[in-house]
GROMACS .gro file of C-alpha atoms in nm:
model
  207
    1VAL     CA    1  16.120  15.815  11.034
    2ASN     CA    2  16.040  16.083  10.777
    3GLY     CA    3  16.208  16.348  10.993
    4SER     CA    4  16.526  16.145  11.040
    5SER     CA    5  16.721  16.362  10.795
    6GLU     CA    6  16.667  16.670  11.012
    7LEU     CA    7  16.767  16.465  11.319
    8MET     CA    8  17.085  16.354  11.142
    9THR     CA    9  17.175  16.710  11.043
   10ASN     CA   10  17.153  16.839  11.398
   11LEU     CA   11  17.329  16.544  11.560
   12SER     CA   12  17.619  16.545  11.316
   13SER     CA   13  17.689  16.918  11.340
   14SER     CA   14  17.845  16.891  11.687
   15ILE     CA   15  18.061  16.596  11.585
   16VAL     CA   16  18.184  16.762  11.266
   17ASN     CA   17  18.249  17.097  11.434
   18SER     CA   18  18.455  16.928  11.704
   19LEU     CA   19  18.659  16.742  11.443
   20PHE     CA   20  18.716  17.064  11.247
   21ASN     CA   21  18.839  17.235  11.563
   22ILE     CA   22  19.078  16.948  11.640
   23GLN     CA   23  19.224  16.959  11.288
   24LEU     CA   24  19.248  17.337  11.289
   25MET     CA   25  19.431  17.340  11.622
   26LYS     CA   26  19.675  17.089  11.475
   27PHE     CA   27  19.739  17.275  11.149
   28ALA     CA   28  19.680  17.643  11.236
   29GLY     CA   29  19.640  17.680  11.611
   30GLU     CA   30  19.396  17.918  11.778
   31ASN     CA   31  19.380  18.147  11.475
   32GLY     CA   32  19.247  17.862  11.266
   33VAL     CA   33  18.967  17.794  11.513
   34ALA     CA   34  18.883  18.167  11.527
   35ALA     CA   35  18.874  18.190  11.147
   36TYR     CA   36  18.650  17.883  11.126
   37GLY     CA   37  18.413  18.031  11.382
   38THR     CA   38  18.383  18.349  11.178
   39ILE     CA   39  18.310  18.155  10.860
   40MET     CA   40  18.042  17.950  11.035
   41TYR     CA   41  17.864  18.262  11.161
   42VAL     CA   42  17.853  18.411  10.813
   43SER     CA   43  17.775  18.082  10.643
   44PHE     CA   44  17.465  18.031  10.856
   45VAL     CA   45  17.314  18.349  10.710
   46PHE     CA   46  17.371  18.240  10.350
   47VAL     CA   47  17.269  17.877  10.404
   48SER     CA   48  16.949  17.997  10.573
   49ILE     CA   49  16.837  18.136  10.237
   50LEU     CA   50  16.869  17.793  10.076
   51LEU     CA   51  16.721  17.616  10.377
   52GLY     CA   52  16.430  17.858  10.391
   53TYR     CA   53  16.332  17.794  10.032
   54SER     CA   54  16.375  17.418  10.059
   55ILE     CA   55  16.164  17.391  10.373
   56GLY     CA   56  15.912  17.649  10.256
   57SER     CA   57  15.848  17.474   9.925
   58ALA     CA   58  15.806  17.129  10.084
   59PRO     CA   59  15.430  17.167  10.156
   60LEU     CA   60  15.371  17.256   9.790
   61ILE     CA   61  15.559  16.945   9.683
   62SER     CA   62  15.366  16.727   9.928
   63TYR     CA   63  15.028  16.869   9.830
   64ASN     CA   64  15.075  16.824   9.455
   65TYR     CA   65  15.224  16.479   9.495
   66GLY     CA   66  14.934  16.370   9.716
   67ALA     CA   67  14.684  16.519   9.470
   68ALA     CA   68  14.857  16.336   9.182
   69ASN     CA   69  14.899  16.673   9.012
   70HIS     CA   70  15.207  16.560   8.822
   71ALA     CA   71  15.218  16.857   8.584
   72GLU     CA   72  15.244  17.106   8.869
   73LEU     CA   73  15.489  16.884   9.055
   74LYS     CA   74  15.715  16.884   8.749
   75ASN     CA   75  15.678  17.261   8.719
   76LEU     CA   76  15.772  17.314   9.084
   77PHE     CA   77  16.068  17.079   9.055
   78ARG     CA   78  16.212  17.250   8.745
   79LYS     CA   79  16.162  17.600   8.881
   80SER     CA   80  16.311  17.503   9.216
   81LEU     CA   81  16.628  17.362   9.060
   82SER     CA   82  16.667  17.678   8.852
   83LEU     CA   83  16.614  17.903   9.152
   84ILE     CA   84  16.854  17.702   9.369
   85GLY     CA   85  17.119  17.716   9.096
   86ILE     CA   86  17.086  18.090   9.039
   87SER     CA   87  17.081  18.160   9.412
   88GLY     CA   88  17.391  17.949   9.467
   89VAL     CA   89  17.588  18.137   9.204
   90ALA     CA   90  17.468  18.472   9.337
   91ILE     CA   91  17.557  18.386   9.696
   92ALA     CA   92  17.901  18.253   9.595
   93ILE     CA   93  17.981  18.572   9.402
   94LEU     CA   94  17.846  18.793   9.682
   95SER     CA   95  18.056  18.601   9.933
   96GLN     CA   96  18.371  18.670   9.733
   97PHE     CA   97  18.300  19.044   9.742
   98LEU     CA   98  18.208  19.038  10.111
   99ALA     CA   99  18.504  18.827  10.221
  100ILE     CA  100  18.713  19.127  10.324
  101PRO     CA  101  18.449  19.347  10.496
  102LEU     CA  102  18.294  19.052  10.681
  103SER     CA  103  18.637  18.932  10.797
  104ILE     CA  104  18.721  19.281  10.919
  105LEU     CA  105  18.390  19.295  11.106
  106PHE     CA  106  18.477  18.984  11.311
  107VAL     CA  107  18.858  18.967  11.329
  108GLY     CA  108  18.981  19.308  11.218
  109TYR     CA  109  19.173  19.342  11.545
  110ASP     CA  110  19.445  19.097  11.433
  111LYS     CA  111  19.618  19.134  11.095
  112GLU     CA  112  19.746  18.775  11.074
  113LEU     CA  113  19.408  18.632  11.171
  114LEU     CA  114  19.234  18.868  10.929
  115LEU     CA  115  19.444  18.749  10.635
  116MET     CA  116  19.384  18.385  10.725
  117THR     CA  117  19.009  18.440  10.756
  118GLN     CA  118  18.987  18.620  10.420
  119HIS     CA  119  19.179  18.343  10.248
  120ALA     CA  120  18.973  18.070  10.414
  121PHE     CA  121  18.644  18.245  10.339
  122ARG     CA  122  18.722  18.274   9.967
  123ILE     CA  123  18.788  17.899   9.949
  124TYR     CA  124  18.494  17.799  10.166
  125CYS     CA  125  18.233  18.009   9.982
  126LEU     CA  126  18.265  17.789   9.673
  127VAL     CA  127  18.041  17.546   9.862
  128TYR     CA  128  17.738  17.766   9.786
  129LEU     CA  129  17.758  17.662   9.421
  130VAL     CA  130  17.672  17.307   9.523
  131ASN     CA  131  17.514  17.271   9.867
  132GLY     CA  132  17.176  17.421   9.774
  133PHE     CA  133  17.100  17.122   9.552
  134ASN     CA  134  17.175  16.878   9.833
  135ILE     CA  135  16.972  17.076  10.086
  136TYR     CA  136  16.682  17.089   9.843
  137GLY     CA  137  16.719  16.722   9.750
  138SER     CA  138  16.694  16.612  10.112
  139SER     CA  139  16.393  16.834  10.177
  140PHE     CA  140  16.234  16.726   9.848
  141PHE     CA  141  16.236  16.357   9.938
  142THR     CA  142  16.108  16.434  10.286
  143ALA     CA  143  15.816  16.614  10.118
  144LEU     CA  144  15.756  16.303   9.908
  145ASN     CA  145  15.741  16.099  10.230
  146ASN     CA  146  16.064  15.914  10.152
  147GLY     CA  147  16.252  15.964  10.477
  148LEU     CA  148  16.513  15.701  10.395
  149ILE     CA  149  16.656  15.874  10.087
  150SER     CA  150  16.634  16.210  10.261
  151ALA     CA  151  16.825  16.071  10.560
  152VAL     CA  152  17.092  15.915  10.336
  153ILE     CA  153  17.156  16.249  10.162
  154SER     CA  154  17.166  16.431  10.494
  155PHE     CA  155  17.393  16.171  10.655
  156LEU     CA  156  17.641  16.184  10.368
  157ARG     CA  157  17.660  16.563  10.339
  158THR     CA  158  17.664  16.650  10.708
  159LEU     CA  159  17.868  16.364  10.854
  160LEU     CA  160  18.029  16.087  10.650
  161PHE     CA  161  18.180  16.284  10.361
  162GLN     CA  162  18.274  16.581  10.579
  163VAL     CA  163  18.451  16.363  10.833
  164GLY     CA  164  18.641  16.184  10.558
  165ALA     CA  165  18.733  16.507  10.382
  166VAL     CA  166  18.852  16.694  10.691
  167ILE     CA  167  19.074  16.399  10.788
  168VAL     CA  168  19.222  16.316  10.446
  169LEU     CA  169  19.249  16.650  10.263
  170PRO     CA  170  19.477  16.826  10.517
  171MET     CA  171  19.727  16.545  10.471
  172ILE     CA  172  19.755  16.643  10.106
  173PHE     CA  173  19.682  17.017  10.093
  174GLY     CA  174  19.754  17.129  10.449
  175ILE     CA  175  19.529  17.398  10.596
  176ASP     CA  176  19.364  17.464  10.259
  177GLY     CA  177  19.239  17.107  10.267
  178ILE     CA  178  19.038  17.192  10.578
  179TRP     CA  179  18.884  17.502  10.422
  180SER     CA  180  18.782  17.304  10.113
  181ALA     CA  181  18.660  16.994  10.300
  182VAL     CA  182  18.295  17.099  10.311
  183THR     CA  183  18.292  17.181   9.939
  184ILE     CA  184  18.439  16.843   9.848
  185ALA     CA  185  18.187  16.670  10.076
  186GLU     CA  186  17.901  16.856   9.908
  187ILE     CA  187  18.028  16.767   9.560
  188LEU     CA  188  18.043  16.399   9.652
  189THR     CA  189  17.694  16.421   9.802
  190LEU     CA  190  17.567  16.593   9.488
  191CYS     CA  191  17.660  16.284   9.286
  192VAL     CA  192  17.444  16.076   9.518
  193THR     CA  193  17.158  16.331   9.515
  194VAL     CA  194  17.152  16.342   9.135
  195THR     CA  195  17.153  15.961   9.121
  196PHE     CA  196  16.851  15.943   9.352
  197LEU     CA  197  16.666  16.215   9.159
  198VAL     CA  198  16.721  16.036   8.829
  199LYS     CA  199  16.629  15.691   8.958
  200GLN     CA  200  16.319  15.802   9.149
  201ARG     CA  201  16.165  16.028   8.883
  202GLY     CA  202  15.949  15.749   8.740
  203ARG     CA  203  15.813  15.661   9.080
  204TYR     CA  204  15.718  16.014   9.184
  205HIS     CA  205  15.654  16.171   8.841
  206TYR     CA  206  15.842  16.497   8.903
  207ALA     CA  207  16.046  16.491   8.583
   0.00000   0.00000   0.00000
């Protein structure tokens, strides 16, 4: 049960990716799918930084919570939020600078596709300002042995909100709605993550 959030993340990725491809074929054709594929390759590298820290810090959280070392748990929590925030800003800025060279690396053979990929990448990379907090929040509650909250955060950010966003936003903003769907989903999830963190702080003594 405590690992259900990781299960949800992996199961939902195939569903969401298929839906993205369907929407992209409808609004932008094969170039849209190619651009999305490029963004996903690059995004995995950046997200791995946030995932690596979140997963790597989980044993420290679990140990101090189990030892009732509340002072160190609070210290870890505060430092982690600061690090996640700084990393997110740094990655988002770096992504803006790397949008052109990375796009050229993957799709430099087609000018029209290259321009679409650059434009899409600059919109999509705004997600790094937000998603680190949700990734950390899910991992944090797993470390506290609260698989339910962790699974809810994971389910919302990787499936429910993304599916809703990728269906609704293109109706309003066209192709740009697809590129911004993940960011909107992460922002909505962040509201839920913050709510859980605030409400559970008395129970787990991390703030």
